[in-house]
Structures are given as structure tokens and as C-alpha cells.
mmCIF file of C-alpha atoms and ligand atoms in Angstrom:
data_model
loop_
_atom_site.group_PDB
_atom_site.id
_atom_site.type_symbol
_atom_site.label_atom_id
_atom_site.label_comp_id
_atom_site.label_asym_id
_atom_site.label_seq_id
_atom_site.Cartn_x
_atom_site.Cartn_y
_atom_site.Cartn_z
ATOM 1 C CA MET A 1 4.308 8.970 26.170
ATOM 2 C CA LYS A 2 4.327 12.159 28.287
ATOM 3 C CA ALA A 3 3.597 12.513 31.969
ATOM 4 C CA THR A 4 4.136 14.957 34.832
ATOM 5 C CA ALA A 5 4.608 13.789 38.411
ATOM 6 C CA ARG A 6 5.085 15.613 41.667
ATOM 7 C CA ALA A 7 6.935 14.362 44.725
ATOM 8 C CA THR A 8 8.039 16.026 47.924
ATOM 9 C CA SER A 9 11.146 15.523 49.996
ATOM 10 C CA ASN A 10 11.268 13.201 52.924
ATOM 11 C CA ILE A 11 13.472 13.554 55.980
ATOM 12 C CA ALA A 12 14.873 10.464 57.619
ATOM 13 C CA LEU A 13 14.135 10.116 61.326
ATOM 14 C CA ILE A 14 16.373 7.022 61.407
ATOM 15 C CA LYS A 15 19.027 7.582 58.738
ATOM 16 C CA TYR A 16 20.691 5.413 56.220
ATOM 17 C CA TRP A 17 24.429 6.049 55.794
ATOM 18 C CA GLY A 18 26.215 3.189 54.056
ATOM 19 C CA LYS A 19 25.495 0.767 51.225
ATOM 20 C CA ARG A 20 25.569 -3.019 51.021
ATOM 21 C CA ASP A 21 25.874 -2.769 47.235
ATOM 22 C CA ILE A 22 26.872 0.134 45.022
ATOM 23 C CA THR A 23 25.662 -1.187 41.642
ATOM 24 C CA PHE A 24 22.084 -1.736 42.756
ATOM 25 C CA ASN A 25 22.291 1.089 45.276
ATOM 26 C CA LEU A 26 21.314 -1.086 48.250
ATOM 27 C CA PRO A 27 21.384 0.359 51.768
ATOM 28 C CA ALA A 28 23.375 -1.370 54.520
ATOM 29 C CA THR A 29 20.520 -0.730 56.952
ATOM 30 C CA GLY A 30 16.856 0.153 56.921
ATOM 31 C CA SER A 31 15.699 3.721 57.511
ATOM 32 C CA ILE A 32 12.520 5.457 58.653
ATOM 33 C CA SER A 33 11.351 8.795 57.273
ATOM 34 C CA VAL A 34 8.558 11.265 57.129
ATOM 35 C CA THR A 35 7.459 12.616 53.753
ATOM 36 C CA LEU A 36 6.846 16.371 53.871
ATOM 37 C CA ASP A 37 3.986 18.465 52.548
ATOM 38 C CA GLY A 38 6.463 20.919 50.979
ATOM 39 C CA LEU A 39 9.841 20.974 49.188
ATOM 40 C CA ALA A 40 8.340 19.679 45.969
ATOM 41 C CA THR A 41 9.817 18.524 42.693
ATOM 42 C CA THR A 42 7.608 18.535 39.599
ATOM 43 C CA THR A 43 8.958 16.556 36.653
ATOM 44 C CA THR A 44 7.663 16.124 33.123
ATOM 45 C CA VAL A 45 9.053 13.237 31.058
ATOM 46 C CA GLU A 46 8.370 12.769 27.373
ATOM 47 C CA PHE A 47 9.853 9.805 25.508
ATOM 48 C CA ASP A 48 10.274 10.680 21.831
ATOM 49 C CA GLU A 49 11.782 8.489 19.077
ATOM 50 C CA GLY A 50 12.725 11.771 17.344
ATOM 51 C CA CYS A 51 15.057 12.844 20.203
ATOM 52 C CA GLU A 52 18.729 12.089 19.428
ATOM 53 C CA SER A 53 19.787 12.221 23.074
ATOM 54 C CA ASP A 54 18.151 12.946 26.414
ATOM 55 C CA GLU A 55 17.418 16.646 26.954
ATOM 56 C CA ILE A 56 17.341 17.513 30.628
ATOM 57 C CA LEU A 57 16.344 20.860 32.072
ATOM 58 C CA LEU A 58 16.556 21.639 35.794
ATOM 59 C CA ASN A 59 14.712 24.774 36.876
ATOM 60 C CA GLY A 60 14.674 25.957 33.234
ATOM 61 C CA ALA A 61 18.416 25.509 32.501
ATOM 62 C CA PRO A 62 20.510 22.583 31.195
ATOM 63 C CA ALA A 63 20.994 20.289 34.170
ATOM 64 C CA GLY A 64 24.805 19.771 34.168
ATOM 65 C CA ASP A 65 26.017 17.142 36.666
ATOM 66 C CA ALA A 66 22.504 16.416 37.915
ATOM 67 C CA GLY A 67 21.618 15.717 34.252
ATOM 68 C CA ALA A 68 24.179 12.905 34.078
ATOM 69 C CA ARG A 69 22.476 11.172 37.010
ATOM 70 C CA VAL A 70 19.111 11.532 35.255
ATOM 71 C CA THR A 71 20.474 10.076 32.005
ATOM 72 C CA LYS A 72 21.938 7.145 33.951
ATOM 73 C CA PHE A 73 18.529 6.534 35.465
ATOM 74 C CA LEU A 74 16.795 6.768 32.055
ATOM 75 C CA ASP A 75 19.351 4.282 30.613
ATOM 76 C CA LEU A 76 18.411 1.887 33.351
ATOM 77 C CA VAL A 77 14.671 2.285 32.660
ATOM 78 C CA ARG A 78 15.287 1.786 28.921
ATOM 79 C CA ALA A 79 17.375 -1.350 29.471
ATOM 80 C CA LYS A 80 14.978 -2.829 32.064
ATOM 81 C CA TYR A 81 11.762 -2.202 30.113
ATOM 82 C CA GLY A 82 12.978 -2.468 26.499
ATOM 83 C CA VAL A 83 12.519 1.181 25.538
ATOM 84 C CA SER A 84 14.623 2.712 22.741
ATOM 85 C CA ALA A 85 13.450 6.355 22.721
ATOM 86 C CA HIS A 86 15.365 9.177 24.340
ATOM 87 C CA ALA A 87 13.490 11.580 26.579
ATOM 88 C CA ARG A 88 12.892 15.228 27.234
ATOM 89 C CA VAL A 89 12.873 15.829 30.996
ATOM 90 C CA GLU A 90 11.871 19.098 32.604
ATOM 91 C CA THR A 91 12.170 19.311 36.358
ATOM 92 C CA HIS A 92 11.480 22.104 38.834
ATOM 93 C CA ASN A 93 12.402 22.239 42.493
ATOM 94 C CA ASP A 94 10.665 24.836 44.636
ATOM 95 C CA PHE A 95 13.671 24.848 47.039
ATOM 96 C CA PRO A 96 17.520 24.949 46.816
ATOM 97 C CA THR A 97 18.959 21.918 44.965
ATOM 98 C CA GLY A 98 21.722 19.694 46.384
ATOM 99 C CA ALA A 99 22.122 21.448 49.724
ATOM 100 C CA GLY A 100 20.879 18.812 52.127
ATOM 101 C CA LEU A 101 17.221 19.511 51.470
ATOM 102 C CA ALA A 102 16.757 16.070 49.938
ATOM 103 C CA SER A 103 16.316 17.229 46.342
ATOM 104 C CA SER A 104 17.504 13.835 45.098
ATOM 105 C CA ALA A 105 14.701 12.152 47.130
ATOM 106 C CA SER A 106 11.881 14.188 45.635
ATOM 107 C CA GLY A 107 13.653 14.341 42.240
ATOM 108 C CA PHE A 108 14.072 10.612 41.630
ATOM 109 C CA ALA A 109 10.664 9.789 43.150
ATOM 110 C CA ALA A 110 9.001 12.208 40.693
ATOM 111 C CA LEU A 111 11.132 10.924 37.810
ATOM 112 C CA ALA A 112 10.387 7.237 38.526
ATOM 113 C CA LEU A 113 6.651 7.917 38.785
ATOM 114 C CA ALA A 114 6.613 10.069 35.597
ATOM 115 C CA CYS A 115 8.496 7.309 33.671
ATOM 116 C CA ASN A 116 6.062 4.669 34.956
ATOM 117 C CA GLU A 117 3.130 6.736 33.667
ATOM 118 C CA ALA A 118 4.695 7.942 30.392
ATOM 119 C CA LEU A 119 5.702 4.379 29.442
ATOM 120 C CA SER A 120 2.509 2.760 30.882
ATOM 121 C CA LEU A 121 4.700 0.348 32.894
ATOM 122 C CA GLY A 122 1.978 -0.191 35.493
ATOM 123 C CA LEU A 123 4.481 -0.849 38.297
ATOM 124 C CA PRO A 124 2.988 -1.406 41.772
ATOM 125 C CA THR A 125 4.279 0.874 44.555
ATOM 126 C CA PRO A 126 6.998 -1.527 45.906
ATOM 127 C CA ALA A 127 8.518 -1.978 42.407
ATOM 128 C CA LEU A 128 8.292 1.789 41.794
ATOM 129 C CA SER A 129 9.966 2.469 45.119
ATOM 130 C CA ALA A 130 12.758 -0.034 44.246
ATOM 131 C CA LEU A 131 13.163 1.686 40.882
ATOM 132 C CA ALA A 132 13.404 5.159 42.470
ATOM 133 C CA ARG A 133 16.045 3.707 44.826
ATOM 134 C CA ARG A 134 18.316 3.184 41.837
ATOM 135 C CA GLY A 135 18.400 6.987 41.400
ATOM 136 C CA SER A 136 18.814 7.794 45.084
ATOM 137 C CA GLY A 137 18.323 5.630 48.185
ATOM 138 C CA SER A 138 16.175 8.208 49.928
ATOM 139 C CA ALA A 139 13.931 8.607 46.840
ATOM 140 C CA ALA A 140 12.463 5.149 47.492
ATOM 141 C CA ARG A 141 10.737 6.643 50.559
ATOM 142 C CA SER A 142 9.255 9.746 48.835
ATOM 143 C CA LEU A 143 6.853 7.614 46.763
ATOM 144 C CA LEU A 144 4.928 7.051 50.007
ATOM 145 C CA GLY A 145 3.182 9.642 52.115
ATOM 146 C CA GLY A 146 3.396 10.040 55.892
ATOM 147 C CA PHE A 147 5.785 7.803 57.785
ATOM 148 C CA ALA A 148 7.614 5.136 55.763
ATOM 149 C CA GLU A 149 10.243 2.492 56.360
ATOM 150 C CA MET A 150 12.864 1.571 53.809
ATOM 151 C CA LEU A 151 13.604 -2.167 53.933
ATOM 152 C CA PRO A 152 17.230 -2.998 53.137
ATOM 153 C CA GLY A 153 16.195 -6.383 51.696
ATOM 154 C CA THR A 154 18.429 -9.403 51.270
ATOM 155 C CA SER A 155 18.204 -10.146 47.548
ATOM 156 C CA PRO A 156 21.357 -9.354 45.562
ATOM 157 C CA ASP A 157 19.469 -7.319 42.944
ATOM 158 C CA GLY A 158 17.458 -5.347 45.507
ATOM 159 C CA ALA A 159 14.030 -6.561 44.396
ATOM 160 C CA ASP A 160 13.043 -6.599 48.101
ATOM 161 C CA ALA A 161 14.726 -3.289 48.989
ATOM 162 C CA TYR A 162 11.851 -0.797 48.911
ATOM 163 C CA ALA A 163 9.831 1.440 51.213
ATOM 164 C CA VAL A 164 6.671 0.364 53.002
ATOM 165 C CA PRO A 165 4.099 2.578 54.733
ATOM 166 C CA LEU A 166 4.156 2.858 58.546
ATOM 167 C CA ALA A 167 1.536 5.546 59.269
ATOM 168 C CA ASP A 168 -0.582 8.211 57.529
ATOM 169 C CA PRO A 169 0.545 11.843 57.552
ATOM 170 C CA GLY A 170 -2.013 12.806 60.197
ATOM 171 C CA HIS A 171 -1.100 9.977 62.590
ATOM 172 C CA VAL A 172 1.390 12.086 64.563
ATOM 173 C CA PRO A 173 0.459 15.776 64.843
ATOM 174 C CA MET A 174 3.811 17.493 64.207
ATOM 175 C CA ASN A 175 5.619 20.119 62.223
ATOM 176 C CA MET A 176 9.078 20.042 60.766
ATOM 177 C CA LEU A 177 10.793 23.414 60.488
ATOM 178 C CA ILE A 178 13.784 23.658 58.208
ATOM 179 C CA ALA A 179 16.365 26.194 59.253
ATOM 180 C CA VAL A 180 18.266 27.109 56.092
ATOM 181 C CA THR A 181 21.875 28.022 56.804
ATOM 182 C CA SER A 182 23.294 27.873 53.292
ATOM 183 C CA SER A 183 21.828 27.587 49.799
ATOM 184 C CA GLY A 184 24.943 26.349 47.996
ATOM 185 C CA PRO A 185 25.493 22.765 46.803
ATOM 186 C CA LYS A 186 27.320 20.437 49.207
ATOM 187 C CA LYS A 187 31.003 19.670 48.605
ATOM 188 C CA VAL A 188 30.842 15.876 49.109
ATOM 189 C CA GLY A 189 27.787 14.045 47.735
ATOM 190 C CA SER A 190 26.112 11.409 49.848
ATOM 191 C CA THR A 191 27.350 8.381 47.834
ATOM 192 C CA GLU A 192 30.989 9.484 48.104
ATOM 193 C CA GLY A 193 30.508 10.462 51.765
ATOM 194 C CA MET A 194 28.996 7.075 52.624
ATOM 195 C CA GLN A 195 31.752 5.180 50.879
ATOM 196 C CA ARG A 196 34.465 7.186 52.648
ATOM 197 C CA THR A 197 32.804 6.664 56.025
ATOM 198 C CA GLU A 198 32.399 2.910 55.470
ATOM 199 C CA GLU A 199 35.973 2.501 54.307
ATOM 200 C CA THR A 200 37.768 4.690 56.834
ATOM 201 C CA SER A 201 35.684 5.381 59.942
ATOM 202 C CA PRO A 202 36.169 2.941 62.831
ATOM 203 C CA TYR A 203 32.794 4.127 64.123
ATOM 204 C CA HIS A 204 30.805 2.985 61.079
ATOM 205 C CA PRO A 205 30.161 -0.604 62.275
ATOM 206 C CA ALA A 206 28.939 0.812 65.615
ATOM 207 C CA TRP A 207 26.633 3.157 63.672
ATOM 208 C CA VAL A 208 25.127 0.231 61.762
ATOM 209 C CA ALA A 209 24.560 -1.738 64.972
ATOM 210 C CA ALA A 210 22.929 1.270 66.707
ATOM 211 C CA THR A 211 20.660 1.908 63.739
ATOM 212 C CA THR A 212 19.168 -1.571 63.927
ATOM 213 C CA GLN A 213 18.069 -0.907 67.516
ATOM 214 C CA ASP A 214 16.872 2.621 66.683
ATOM 215 C CA LEU A 215 14.618 1.252 63.912
ATOM 216 C CA ASP A 216 12.729 -0.975 66.364
ATOM 217 C CA ALA A 217 12.326 1.841 68.873
ATOM 218 C CA MET A 218 11.214 4.353 66.187
ATOM 219 C CA ARG A 219 8.641 1.947 64.748
ATOM 220 C CA ARG A 220 7.099 1.681 68.229
ATOM 221 C CA ALA A 221 7.267 5.447 68.867
ATOM 222 C CA ILE A 222 5.447 6.155 65.592
ATOM 223 C CA ALA A 223 2.828 3.448 66.207
ATOM 224 C CA ASP A 224 2.170 4.982 69.652
ATOM 225 C CA ALA A 225 2.379 8.545 68.197
ATOM 226 C CA VAL A 226 4.670 9.741 71.016
ATOM 227 C CA LEU A 227 6.333 12.872 69.632
ATOM 228 C CA GLU A 228 8.886 13.203 72.451
ATOM 229 C CA GLU A 229 10.129 9.668 71.802
ATOM 230 C CA ILE A 230 10.225 10.232 68.006
ATOM 231 C CA GLY A 231 12.175 13.453 68.454
ATOM 232 C CA THR A 232 14.597 12.074 71.024
ATOM 233 C CA LEU A 233 15.394 9.034 68.868
ATOM 234 C CA ALA A 234 15.711 11.088 65.662
ATOM 235 C CA GLU A 235 18.119 13.572 67.251
ATOM 236 C CA SER A 236 20.303 10.859 68.770
ATOM 237 C CA ASN A 237 20.355 8.831 65.557
ATOM 238 C CA CYS A 238 21.386 11.890 63.546
ATOM 239 C CA LEU A 239 24.219 12.759 65.932
ATOM 240 C CA ARG A 240 25.508 9.180 65.809
ATOM 241 C CA MET A 241 25.533 9.288 61.999
ATOM 242 C CA HIS A 242 27.495 12.554 62.039
ATOM 243 C CA ALA A 243 29.861 11.103 64.647
ATOM 244 C CA SER A 244 30.619 8.226 62.274
ATOM 245 C CA MET A 245 31.304 10.750 59.485
ATOM 246 C CA LEU A 246 33.704 12.730 61.723
ATOM 247 C CA GLY A 247 35.692 9.532 62.230
ATOM 248 C CA ALA A 248 36.347 9.226 58.465
ATOM 249 C CA ARG A 249 39.679 10.130 56.824
ATOM 250 C CA PRO A 250 39.588 12.785 55.482
ATOM 251 C CA PRO A 251 36.840 13.762 57.955
ATOM 252 C CA LEU A 252 33.339 14.711 56.829
ATOM 253 C CA LEU A 253 31.736 17.685 58.511
ATOM 254 C CA TYR A 254 28.626 18.924 56.728
ATOM 255 C CA TRP A 255 27.871 21.584 59.358
ATOM 256 C CA ASN A 256 28.681 25.282 59.351
ATOM 257 C CA SER A 257 28.662 27.699 62.297
ATOM 258 C CA ALA A 258 24.939 28.439 61.847
ATOM 259 C CA THR A 259 24.217 24.698 61.956
ATOM 260 C CA VAL A 260 25.843 24.544 65.393
ATOM 261 C CA ALA A 261 24.060 27.707 66.498
ATOM 262 C CA ALA A 262 20.707 26.162 65.506
ATOM 263 C CA ILE A 263 21.524 23.020 67.486
ATOM 264 C CA HIS A 264 22.042 25.205 70.562
ATOM 265 C CA THR A 265 18.788 27.047 69.834
ATOM 266 C CA VAL A 266 16.927 23.704 69.863
ATOM 267 C CA TRP A 267 18.607 22.629 73.111
ATOM 268 C CA GLY A 268 17.809 26.065 74.601
ATOM 269 C CA LEU A 269 14.139 25.621 73.668
ATOM 270 C CA ARG A 270 14.054 22.274 75.457
ATOM 271 C CA GLU A 271 15.618 23.845 78.553
ATOM 272 C CA ARG A 272 12.661 26.273 78.493
ATOM 273 C CA GLY A 273 10.220 23.341 78.362
ATOM 274 C CA ILE A 274 9.423 23.520 74.648
ATOM 275 C CA GLY A 275 9.512 20.124 72.923
ATOM 276 C CA ALA A 276 11.816 20.518 69.894
ATOM 277 C CA TRP A 277 14.309 18.055 68.428
ATOM 278 C CA PHE A 278 16.628 18.372 65.436
ATOM 279 C CA THR A 279 17.884 16.149 62.663
ATOM 280 C CA ILE A 280 20.531 16.988 60.061
ATOM 281 C CA ASP A 281 21.348 15.183 56.802
ATOM 282 C CA ALA A 282 24.402 15.394 54.537
ATOM 283 C CA GLY A 283 24.233 19.155 54.453
ATOM 284 C CA PRO A 284 24.188 22.177 56.797
ATOM 285 C CA GLN A 285 20.421 22.664 57.180
ATOM 286 C CA VAL A 286 18.784 21.890 60.522
ATOM 287 C CA LYS A 287 15.375 20.234 60.483
ATOM 288 C CA VAL A 288 13.418 20.678 63.700
ATOM 289 C CA ILE A 289 10.561 18.470 64.845
ATOM 290 C CA CYS A 290 7.935 19.940 67.194
ATOM 291 C CA SER A 291 4.258 19.896 68.046
ATOM 292 C CA PRO A 292 2.084 22.246 65.935
ATOM 293 C CA ILE A 293 1.274 24.034 69.239
ATOM 294 C CA ASP A 294 4.933 25.063 69.598
ATOM 295 C CA ALA A 295 5.680 25.729 65.911
ATOM 296 C CA LYS A 296 5.469 29.563 66.217
ATOM 297 C CA ALA A 297 7.842 29.710 69.180
ATOM 298 C CA VAL A 298 10.307 27.306 67.479
ATOM 299 C CA GLU A 299 10.163 29.260 64.205
ATOM 300 C CA SER A 300 10.842 32.541 65.931
ATOM 301 C CA ALA A 301 13.785 31.099 67.905
ATOM 302 C CA LEU A 302 15.289 29.650 64.707
ATOM 303 C CA ARG A 303 14.822 32.957 62.813
ATOM 304 C CA ASN A 304 16.711 34.714 65.619
ATOM 305 C CA THR A 305 19.636 32.281 65.354
ATOM 306 C CA PRO A 306 22.781 33.888 63.862
ATOM 307 C CA GLY A 307 23.406 32.640 60.308
ATOM 308 C CA VAL A 308 19.942 31.173 59.742
ATOM 309 C CA THR A 309 18.758 32.793 56.507
ATOM 310 C CA ASP A 310 15.283 31.303 56.234
ATOM 311 C CA VAL A 311 12.930 28.936 58.032
ATOM 312 C CA ILE A 312 10.570 26.721 56.051
ATOM 313 C CA LEU A 313 7.518 25.357 57.865
ATOM 314 C CA THR A 314 6.439 21.882 56.769
ATOM 315 C CA ALA A 315 4.365 19.003 58.095
ATOM 316 C CA PRO A 316 3.923 15.329 57.166
ATOM 317 C CA GLY A 317 2.413 15.130 53.678
ATOM 318 C CA ALA A 318 1.135 12.850 50.956
ATOM 319 C CA GLY A 319 3.177 10.593 48.662
ATOM 320 C CA ALA A 320 4.132 11.220 45.045
ATOM 321 C CA SER A 321 1.324 11.705 42.535
ATOM 322 C CA ILE A 322 0.653 12.135 38.794
ATOM 323 C CA VAL A 323 -0.172 15.729 37.853
ATOM 324 C CA GLU A 324 -0.859 15.178 34.152
ATOM 325 C CA SER A 325 -0.660 12.365 31.641
ATOM 326 C CA VAL A 326 -0.834 12.675 27.829
ATOM 327 C CA SER A 327 -0.748 9.570 25.645
HETATM 328 O O1 LIG B 401 19.759 8.659 49.223
HETATM 329 P P1 LIG B 401 20.799 9.663 49.314
HETATM 330 O O2 LIG B 401 21.949 9.377 48.439
HETATM 331 O O3 LIG B 401 20.242 11.052 49.072
HETATM 332 O O4 LIG B 401 21.369 9.660 50.819
HETATM 333 C C1 LIG B 401 20.604 10.003 51.933
HETATM 334 C C2 LIG B 401 21.457 10.193 53.101
HETATM 335 C C3 LIG B 401 20.814 10.917 54.286
HETATM 336 O O5 LIG B 401 19.966 11.917 53.857
HETATM 337 C C4 LIG B 401 21.950 11.540 55.103
HETATM 338 C C5 LIG B 401 20.095 9.935 55.196
HETATM 339 C C6 LIG B 401 18.742 9.483 54.732
HETATM 340 O O6 LIG B 401 18.383 8.326 55.096
HETATM 341 O O7 LIG B 401 18.016 10.216 54.039
#
């Protein structure tokens, strides 16, 4: 009844920003991501009939708002699989939580896997990925290692909306450097941001149409392992997503001045012949793709960018795994 799982963040190369259904948390489009070898969440779940309510600790302290999302997820697991016991959940992130570093991706992937193990549900990876999706859309992709594609599915309950593998972590030699520009939580969460964009931005339908084309092109670029094509597509797709957010009312701008400075650093590197491309999620951090050969030069340029407080070096990594299981 007790299990510990570890999952790492993934960063979308082709983003999802919009939902076809809120209740089942179904994305409006597919997305393609790379799971990282760092930014890990480790989560222990213990179901205990003696617990009066769920007890949730995040980095050693009561989890607050994040705890409510965990309880909602546990309620769903209990209802779906006929479990009555409450749970003790202890989760640790080795990176800032809720600041656009995809903590909900690694968090709900680790939680779904730990629940599967603690309750001996025996779910196959697609069903586990669909379960993790209920916690956070991007979490569905962190169950898998390397390059993964999230399928939006067509079924109303999302049984066919899960992530599938595209390529192993070593298929494309690359690094992803994360330029940290702020460690605080974001002001508008992704669900609220997506809803506002869908409801008020005239550019959102164009974003959805462009994403469909970008998915095809990215699938090919990954299969052919062409880093320049992967980077070019990822950067363009990210900018189009942020353009659709800017068109919302009230507007959504997740960037700060250091985010913009880091964008210029990346463009400056390219002008000097160094292959580097950025992507940015619903937060101010800038994630930079480059060849391992150029990683040192890219890291040093990012560290010298005004407002960048840290640079984290990552690479494609393995999917979520069980660390410990006690029955
Ligand atoms: O799954 P969520 O609610 O964490 O939203 C993810 C949104 C983006 O990170 C901006 C894009 C993506 O596909 O990961």
C-alpha cells in the first residue's frame, strides 16, 4: 500500500495551449515533448484506512493550494478504482515549484505511477499516461522517456488521449539549458491562462491550425534527428503560442525583462554561428536547445545575460520509474 516514484519534467517542443474538454482535461491539439534527465519529483504515496483525510506534504511542508489539486486527483483515483482509504503523500521537487519549470508535469506523473504501484492497479503505460493527464495535461508525457507525442484523442472521456513514444533519449544528441529568471510562482496558472486565451484571443484558432502542421514537421525532424529543424520549429511554435496569449483580454505575458534578454542572447549566439534555439512555457524561464558540443558556450552566454540567476544543464532522459514499493 506504499510506493515511491520518481519522474522528471518534460518540455514541450510543440506546445499544447487550449483544451477540448475541461472535466476530463483533454487537450485541443496534440503536443510533442522531450523528457529531461533532471528537474525531478520524488513522491511517496501510502494509502491507509486509519487516515481521516489526505495528508499532503510538498518539500517537507503542508502543500497548500498544490495540495488541493493532489486531493482532487486522489479522489478521482479512489472513485475510478473503488478505493476508500485516504493517503499520506510526500513529494519533493529538486527545483522551484510552479514557476514554469513544469513541476506539475513531473509531479502528477510521479503521483500517478506511485498510486498505480501502491494500489497494485497494474495499469499499462497508455492508461497511466491518461490518468496522469487528469492531474495535468503535460504530466501525461513525463511517464515516457526521450521524445513523446501526446495524442489529443477523440473519445469524450479521453481514454485515447495519452502520450506515445517517438524516440529514445539518445536518438538526438542535444542539451537543454534552462535559464532561470525568477523563482516565484506564476500569477496565472496554465488552466486559467488557456481558458482565457481560448475565450478571448482572436489568434487562438490560428494557433490551433498552426500546431497541427508543426506536429507533422516535428515528428519528421525528430525521426531524422535534425537538431536545427527541431530547434527552429520549437522556437517558432513557442512564439506563436505566446502571440496567441498576448491577444487575450486581459493579456497574458509570462515574460519578464530577463526572459527577453535571454531571447536576444540566443539570437546573438545564432548570429555568431552557434546553433541554439529557445522555447518558453507559461512562465518566465527560457529553455535553450543546443548540441552538446555548443553547451558550454551557450551556458556561458546565458549566465552573462542580465537578470538570469541560474542556468540548469539538462539532456533528454528516461521516463518515470518506481523507486521503492512496500506492500
Ligand atoms: O499541462 P499544464 O497544465 O501544465 O500546461 C502545459 C502548458 C505548456 O507548458 C505551456 C505547454 C506544454 O505543452 O507543456
